[in-house]
mmCIF file of C-alpha atoms in Angstrom:
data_model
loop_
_atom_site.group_PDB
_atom_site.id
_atom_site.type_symbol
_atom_site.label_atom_id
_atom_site.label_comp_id
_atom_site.label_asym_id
_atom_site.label_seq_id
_atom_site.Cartn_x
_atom_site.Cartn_y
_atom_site.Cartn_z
ATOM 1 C CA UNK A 1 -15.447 4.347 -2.908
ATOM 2 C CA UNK A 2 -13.466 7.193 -1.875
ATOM 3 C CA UNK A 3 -11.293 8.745 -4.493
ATOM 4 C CA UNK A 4 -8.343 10.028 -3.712
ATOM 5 C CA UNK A 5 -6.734 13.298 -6.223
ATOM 6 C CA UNK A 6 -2.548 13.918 -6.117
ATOM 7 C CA UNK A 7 -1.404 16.811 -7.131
ATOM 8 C CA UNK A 8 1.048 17.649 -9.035
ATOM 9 C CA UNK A 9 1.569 14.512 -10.860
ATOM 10 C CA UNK A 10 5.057 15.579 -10.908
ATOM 11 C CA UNK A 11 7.394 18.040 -9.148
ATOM 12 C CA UNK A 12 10.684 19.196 -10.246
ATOM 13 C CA UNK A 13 13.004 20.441 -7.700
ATOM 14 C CA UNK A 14 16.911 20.731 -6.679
ATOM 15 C CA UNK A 15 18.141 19.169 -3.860
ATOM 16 C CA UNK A 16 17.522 21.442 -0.790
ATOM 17 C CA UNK A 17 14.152 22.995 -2.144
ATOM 18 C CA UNK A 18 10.975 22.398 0.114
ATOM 19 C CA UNK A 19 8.266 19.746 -1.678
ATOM 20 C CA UNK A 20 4.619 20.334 -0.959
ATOM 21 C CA UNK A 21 2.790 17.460 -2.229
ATOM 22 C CA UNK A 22 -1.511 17.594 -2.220
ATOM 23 C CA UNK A 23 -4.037 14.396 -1.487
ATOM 24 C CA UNK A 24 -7.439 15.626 -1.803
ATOM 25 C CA UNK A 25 -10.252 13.362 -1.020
ATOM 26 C CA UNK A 26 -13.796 12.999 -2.539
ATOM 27 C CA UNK A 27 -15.223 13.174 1.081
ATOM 28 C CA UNK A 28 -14.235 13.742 4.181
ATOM 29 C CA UNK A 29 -12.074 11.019 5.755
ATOM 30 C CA UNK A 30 -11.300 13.009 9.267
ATOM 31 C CA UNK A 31 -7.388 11.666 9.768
ATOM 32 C CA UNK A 32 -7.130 8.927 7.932
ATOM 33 C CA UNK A 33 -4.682 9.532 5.434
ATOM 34 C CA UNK A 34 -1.398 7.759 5.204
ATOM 35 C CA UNK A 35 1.538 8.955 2.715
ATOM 36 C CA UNK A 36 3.943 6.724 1.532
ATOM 37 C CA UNK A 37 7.503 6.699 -0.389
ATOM 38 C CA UNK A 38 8.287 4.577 -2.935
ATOM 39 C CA UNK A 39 11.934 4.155 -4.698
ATOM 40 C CA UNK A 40 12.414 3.018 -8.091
ATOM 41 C CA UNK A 41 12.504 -0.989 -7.316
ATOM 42 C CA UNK A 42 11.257 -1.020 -3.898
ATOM 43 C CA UNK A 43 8.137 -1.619 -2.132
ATOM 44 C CA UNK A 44 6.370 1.044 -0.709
ATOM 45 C CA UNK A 45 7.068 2.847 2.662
ATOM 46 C CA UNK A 46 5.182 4.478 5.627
ATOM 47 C CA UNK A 47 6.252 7.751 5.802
ATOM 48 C CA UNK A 48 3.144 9.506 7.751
ATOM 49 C CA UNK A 49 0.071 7.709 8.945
ATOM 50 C CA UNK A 50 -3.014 9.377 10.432
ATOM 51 C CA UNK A 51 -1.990 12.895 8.523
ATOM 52 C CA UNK A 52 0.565 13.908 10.700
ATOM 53 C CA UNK A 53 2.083 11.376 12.613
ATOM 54 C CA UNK A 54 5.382 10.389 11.502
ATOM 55 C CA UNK A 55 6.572 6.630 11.246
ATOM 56 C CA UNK A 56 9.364 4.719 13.084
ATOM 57 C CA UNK A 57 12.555 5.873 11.561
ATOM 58 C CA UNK A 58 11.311 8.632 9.350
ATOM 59 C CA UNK A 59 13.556 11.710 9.285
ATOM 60 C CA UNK A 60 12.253 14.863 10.517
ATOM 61 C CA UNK A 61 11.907 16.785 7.027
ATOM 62 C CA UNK A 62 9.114 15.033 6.322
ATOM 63 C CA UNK A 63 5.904 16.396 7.823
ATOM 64 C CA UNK A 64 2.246 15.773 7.097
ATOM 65 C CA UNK A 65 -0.898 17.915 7.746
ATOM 66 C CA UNK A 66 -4.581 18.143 6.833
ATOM 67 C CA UNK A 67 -7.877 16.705 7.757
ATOM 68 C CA UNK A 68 -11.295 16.515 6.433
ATOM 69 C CA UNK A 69 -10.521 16.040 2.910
ATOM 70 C CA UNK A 70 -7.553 18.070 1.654
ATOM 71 C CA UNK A 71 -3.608 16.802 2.795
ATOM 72 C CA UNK A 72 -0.230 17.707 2.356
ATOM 73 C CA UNK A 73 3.039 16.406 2.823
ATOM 74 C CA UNK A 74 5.756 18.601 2.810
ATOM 75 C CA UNK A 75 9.443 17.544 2.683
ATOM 76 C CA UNK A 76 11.581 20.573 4.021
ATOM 77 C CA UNK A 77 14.962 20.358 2.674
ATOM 78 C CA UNK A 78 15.466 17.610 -0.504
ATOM 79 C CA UNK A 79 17.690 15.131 0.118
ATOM 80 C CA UNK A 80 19.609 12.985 -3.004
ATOM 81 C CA UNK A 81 17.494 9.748 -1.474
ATOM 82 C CA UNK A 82 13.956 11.759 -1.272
ATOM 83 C CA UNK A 83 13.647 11.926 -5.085
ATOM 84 C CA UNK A 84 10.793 9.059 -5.469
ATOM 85 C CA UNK A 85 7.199 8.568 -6.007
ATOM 86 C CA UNK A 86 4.768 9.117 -3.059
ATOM 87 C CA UNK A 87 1.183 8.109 -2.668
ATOM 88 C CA UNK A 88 -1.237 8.829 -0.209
ATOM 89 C CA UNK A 89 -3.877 6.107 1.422
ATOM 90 C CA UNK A 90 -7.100 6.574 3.108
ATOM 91 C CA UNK A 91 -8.227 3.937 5.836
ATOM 92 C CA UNK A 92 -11.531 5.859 6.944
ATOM 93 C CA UNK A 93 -14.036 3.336 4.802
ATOM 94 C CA UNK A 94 -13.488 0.282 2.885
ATOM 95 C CA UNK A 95 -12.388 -0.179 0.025
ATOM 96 C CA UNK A 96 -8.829 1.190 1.402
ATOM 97 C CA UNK A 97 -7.969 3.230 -1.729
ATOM 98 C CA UNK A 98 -4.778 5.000 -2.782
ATOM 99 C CA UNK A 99 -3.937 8.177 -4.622
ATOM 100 C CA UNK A 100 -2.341 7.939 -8.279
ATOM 101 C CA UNK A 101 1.331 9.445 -7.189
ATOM 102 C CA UNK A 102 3.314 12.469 -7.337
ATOM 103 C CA UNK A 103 7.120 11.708 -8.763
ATOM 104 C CA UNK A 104 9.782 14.319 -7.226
ATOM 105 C CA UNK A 105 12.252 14.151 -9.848
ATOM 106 C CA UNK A 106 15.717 16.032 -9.906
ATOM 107 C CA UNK A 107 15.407 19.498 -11.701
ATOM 108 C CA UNK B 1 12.570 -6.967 12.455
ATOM 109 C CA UNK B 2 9.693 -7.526 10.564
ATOM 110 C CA UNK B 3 10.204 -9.713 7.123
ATOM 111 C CA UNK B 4 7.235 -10.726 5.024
ATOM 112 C CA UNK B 5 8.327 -12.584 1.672
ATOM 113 C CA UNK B 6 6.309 -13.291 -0.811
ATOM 114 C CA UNK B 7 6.069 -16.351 -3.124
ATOM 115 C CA UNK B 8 3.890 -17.798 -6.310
ATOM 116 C CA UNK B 9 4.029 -15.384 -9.110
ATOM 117 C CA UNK B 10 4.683 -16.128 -12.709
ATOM 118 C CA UNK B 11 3.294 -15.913 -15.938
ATOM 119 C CA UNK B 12 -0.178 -17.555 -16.344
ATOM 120 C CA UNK B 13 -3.560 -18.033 -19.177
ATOM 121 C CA UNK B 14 -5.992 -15.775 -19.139
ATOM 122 C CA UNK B 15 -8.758 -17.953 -16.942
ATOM 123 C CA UNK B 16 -6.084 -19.805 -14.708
ATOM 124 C CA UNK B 17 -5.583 -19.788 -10.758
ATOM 125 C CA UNK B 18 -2.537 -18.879 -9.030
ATOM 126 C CA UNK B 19 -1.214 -19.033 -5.441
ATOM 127 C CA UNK B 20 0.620 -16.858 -4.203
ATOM 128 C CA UNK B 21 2.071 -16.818 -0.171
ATOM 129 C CA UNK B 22 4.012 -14.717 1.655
ATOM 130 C CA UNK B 23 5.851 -15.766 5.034
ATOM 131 C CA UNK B 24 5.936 -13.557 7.689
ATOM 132 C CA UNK B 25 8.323 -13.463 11.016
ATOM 133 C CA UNK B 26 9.634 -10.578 13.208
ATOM 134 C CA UNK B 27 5.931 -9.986 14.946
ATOM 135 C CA UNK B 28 3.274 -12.000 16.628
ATOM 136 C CA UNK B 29 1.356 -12.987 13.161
ATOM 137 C CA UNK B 30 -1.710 -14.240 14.750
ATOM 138 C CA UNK B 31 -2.642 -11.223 16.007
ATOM 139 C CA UNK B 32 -2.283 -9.110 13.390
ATOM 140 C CA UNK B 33 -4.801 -8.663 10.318
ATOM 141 C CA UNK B 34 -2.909 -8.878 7.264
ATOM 142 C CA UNK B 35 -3.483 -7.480 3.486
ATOM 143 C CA UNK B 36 -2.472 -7.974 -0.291
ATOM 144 C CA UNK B 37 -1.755 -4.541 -2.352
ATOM 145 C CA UNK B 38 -0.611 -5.082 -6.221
ATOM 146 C CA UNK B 39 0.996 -2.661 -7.874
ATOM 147 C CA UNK B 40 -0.340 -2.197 -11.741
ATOM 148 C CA UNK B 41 2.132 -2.108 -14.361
ATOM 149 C CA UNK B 42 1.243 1.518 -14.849
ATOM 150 C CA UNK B 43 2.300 2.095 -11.129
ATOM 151 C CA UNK B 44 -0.896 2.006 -9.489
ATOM 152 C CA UNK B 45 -1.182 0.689 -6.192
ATOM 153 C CA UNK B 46 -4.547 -1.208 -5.507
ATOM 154 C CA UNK B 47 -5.629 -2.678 -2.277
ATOM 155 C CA UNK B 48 -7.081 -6.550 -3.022
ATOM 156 C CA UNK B 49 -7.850 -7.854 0.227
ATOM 157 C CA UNK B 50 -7.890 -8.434 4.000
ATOM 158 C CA UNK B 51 -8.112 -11.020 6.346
ATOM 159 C CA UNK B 52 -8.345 -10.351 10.313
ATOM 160 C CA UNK B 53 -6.116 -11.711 12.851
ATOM 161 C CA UNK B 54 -8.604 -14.637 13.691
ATOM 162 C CA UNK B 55 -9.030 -15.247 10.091
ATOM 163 C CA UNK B 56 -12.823 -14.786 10.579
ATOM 164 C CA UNK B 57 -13.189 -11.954 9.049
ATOM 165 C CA UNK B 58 -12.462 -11.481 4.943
ATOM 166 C CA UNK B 59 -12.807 -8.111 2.682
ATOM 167 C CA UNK B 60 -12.116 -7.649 -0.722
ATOM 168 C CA UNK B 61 -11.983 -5.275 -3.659
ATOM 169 C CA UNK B 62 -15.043 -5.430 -5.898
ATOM 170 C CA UNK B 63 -12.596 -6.413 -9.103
ATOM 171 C CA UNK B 64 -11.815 -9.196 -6.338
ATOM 172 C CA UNK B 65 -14.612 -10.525 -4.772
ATOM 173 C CA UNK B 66 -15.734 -13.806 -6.102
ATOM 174 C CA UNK B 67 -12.233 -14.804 -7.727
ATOM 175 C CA UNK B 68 -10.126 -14.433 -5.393
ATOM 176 C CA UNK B 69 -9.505 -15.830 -1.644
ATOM 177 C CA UNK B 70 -7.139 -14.388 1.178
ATOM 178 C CA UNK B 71 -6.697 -17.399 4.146
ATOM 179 C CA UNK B 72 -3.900 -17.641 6.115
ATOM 180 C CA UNK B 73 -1.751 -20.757 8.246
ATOM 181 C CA UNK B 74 -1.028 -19.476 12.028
ATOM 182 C CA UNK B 75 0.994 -22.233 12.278
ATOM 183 C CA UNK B 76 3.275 -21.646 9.816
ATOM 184 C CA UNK B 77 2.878 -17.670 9.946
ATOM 185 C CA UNK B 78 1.825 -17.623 6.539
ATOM 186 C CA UNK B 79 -0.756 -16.091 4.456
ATOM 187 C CA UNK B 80 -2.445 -16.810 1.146
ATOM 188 C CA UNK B 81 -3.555 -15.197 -1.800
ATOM 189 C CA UNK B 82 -5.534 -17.925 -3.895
ATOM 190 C CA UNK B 83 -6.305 -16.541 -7.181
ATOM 191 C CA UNK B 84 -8.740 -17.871 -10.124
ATOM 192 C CA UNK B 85 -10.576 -16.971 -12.803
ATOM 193 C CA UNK B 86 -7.578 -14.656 -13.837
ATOM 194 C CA UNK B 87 -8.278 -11.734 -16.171
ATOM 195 C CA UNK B 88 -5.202 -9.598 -17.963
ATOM 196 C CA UNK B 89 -6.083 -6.797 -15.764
ATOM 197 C CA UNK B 90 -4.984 -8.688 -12.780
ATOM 198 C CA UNK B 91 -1.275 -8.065 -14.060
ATOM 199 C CA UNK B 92 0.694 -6.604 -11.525
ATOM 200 C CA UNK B 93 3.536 -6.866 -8.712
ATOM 201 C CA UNK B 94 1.439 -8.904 -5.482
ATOM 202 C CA UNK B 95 2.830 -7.503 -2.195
ATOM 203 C CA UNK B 96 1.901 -8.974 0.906
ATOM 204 C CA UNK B 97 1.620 -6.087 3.706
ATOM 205 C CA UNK B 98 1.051 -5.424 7.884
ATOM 206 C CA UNK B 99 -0.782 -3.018 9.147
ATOM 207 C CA UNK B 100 0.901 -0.784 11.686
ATOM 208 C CA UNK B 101 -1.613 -1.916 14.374
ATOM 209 C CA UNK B 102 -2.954 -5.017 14.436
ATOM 210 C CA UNK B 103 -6.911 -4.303 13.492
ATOM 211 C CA UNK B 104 -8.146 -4.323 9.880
ATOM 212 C CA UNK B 105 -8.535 -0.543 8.022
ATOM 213 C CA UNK B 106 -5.194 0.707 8.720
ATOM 214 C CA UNK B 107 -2.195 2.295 7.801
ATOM 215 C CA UNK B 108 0.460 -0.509 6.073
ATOM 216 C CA UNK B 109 3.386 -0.523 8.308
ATOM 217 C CA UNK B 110 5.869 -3.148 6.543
ATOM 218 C CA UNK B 111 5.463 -4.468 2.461
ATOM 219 C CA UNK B 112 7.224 -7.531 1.202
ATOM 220 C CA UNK B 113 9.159 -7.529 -1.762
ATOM 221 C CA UNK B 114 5.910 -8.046 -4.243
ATOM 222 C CA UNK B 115 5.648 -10.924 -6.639
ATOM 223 C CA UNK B 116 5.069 -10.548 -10.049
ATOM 224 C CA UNK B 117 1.844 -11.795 -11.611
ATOM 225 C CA UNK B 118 1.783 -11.662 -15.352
ATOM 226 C CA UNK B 119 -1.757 -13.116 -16.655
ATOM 227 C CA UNK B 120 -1.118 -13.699 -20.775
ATOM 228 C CA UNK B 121 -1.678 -16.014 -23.188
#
């Protein structure tokens, strides 16, 4: 199984800052890495799928790179509605696995 | 627009079964492989299964496989979570989800609302 390492659990920012969040995987999983946002009472969403590639609908502050087995997603400019918990997913081998979260929470 | 809502949590024993269902509309159903993610209580999301578009093709997790079953109804655009044997540790919000292409292995495009299953005696 691969395992999937987020870093920093939590990150505590102003609105405006830049957030760099880290996925790192346990072995190389080319592109496959998918981030996701997830609000306090909501289901999760598809921010970024195949590293980089951003979803239908997903504002441009929100950028992905990485390949191999170390990720980022990096969120430009904090908006009020960006402070949220995001995970990342791999979907190179079964079992699809996810990454245990990194909160951005209002400094 | 894509809506997938699940249906079939509650609270259940410790060694019980549970269905749970989630109905799907906005997209062509049949084509798509489809997939259950729960949520632990301590926020951890957890893939549990897959079933492809044909419905021939099943995978599971390995805390899964064994008690659990994925199916789906083409007919009614509807698929299935049938779970027994239920342990404590299978506490958690049940989403239903759609991958963003239709193939199994892939990014998950559109989530339900989850379910809640609470296993307790």
């Amino acid at each position: 199984e691969i395992v999937l390492t987020q870093s920093p659990a939590t990150l505590s920012l102003s609105p405006g800052e830049r957030a760099t969040l880290s996925c790192r995987a346990s072995q190389s999983i080319d592109s496959y890495l998918a981030w996701y946002q997830q609000r306090p009472g909501q289901a999760p969403r598809l921010l970024i799928y195949d590293a980089s590639n951003r979803a239908t609908g997903i504002p441009a502050r929100f950028s992905g790179t990485g390949s191999g087995t170390d990720f980022t997603l990096t969120i430009s400019s904090l908006e009020p509605e960006d402070f949220a918990v995001y995970f990342c997913q791999q979907r190179s081998n079964w079992p699809l696995t996810f990454g245990g979260g990194t909160t951005v929470e209002i400094k | 627009e894509v809506l997938l809502v699940e249906s079939g949590g509650g609270l259940i024993q410790p060694g019980g079964s549970l269905r749970l269902a989630c109905a799907a509309s906005g997209f062509p159903f049949s084509t798509y492989a489809m997939n259950w993610v729960r949520q632990t209580p301590g926020k951890r999301l957890e893939w549990v299964a897959t079933i492809s578009g044909s419905g021939g093709h099943t995978y599971y997790a390995d805390s899964v496989k064994g008690r659990f079953t994925i199916s789906r109804d083409t007919s009614r655009n509807t698929l299935f979570l049938l779970m027994d044997s239920l342990r404590a540790e299978d506490t958690a919000v049940y989403y239903c989800a759609k991958p963003l292409v239709p193939a199994p292995l892939r990014s998950l495009a559109s989530w339900g609302q989850g379910t809640l299953v609470t296993v307790s005696s």
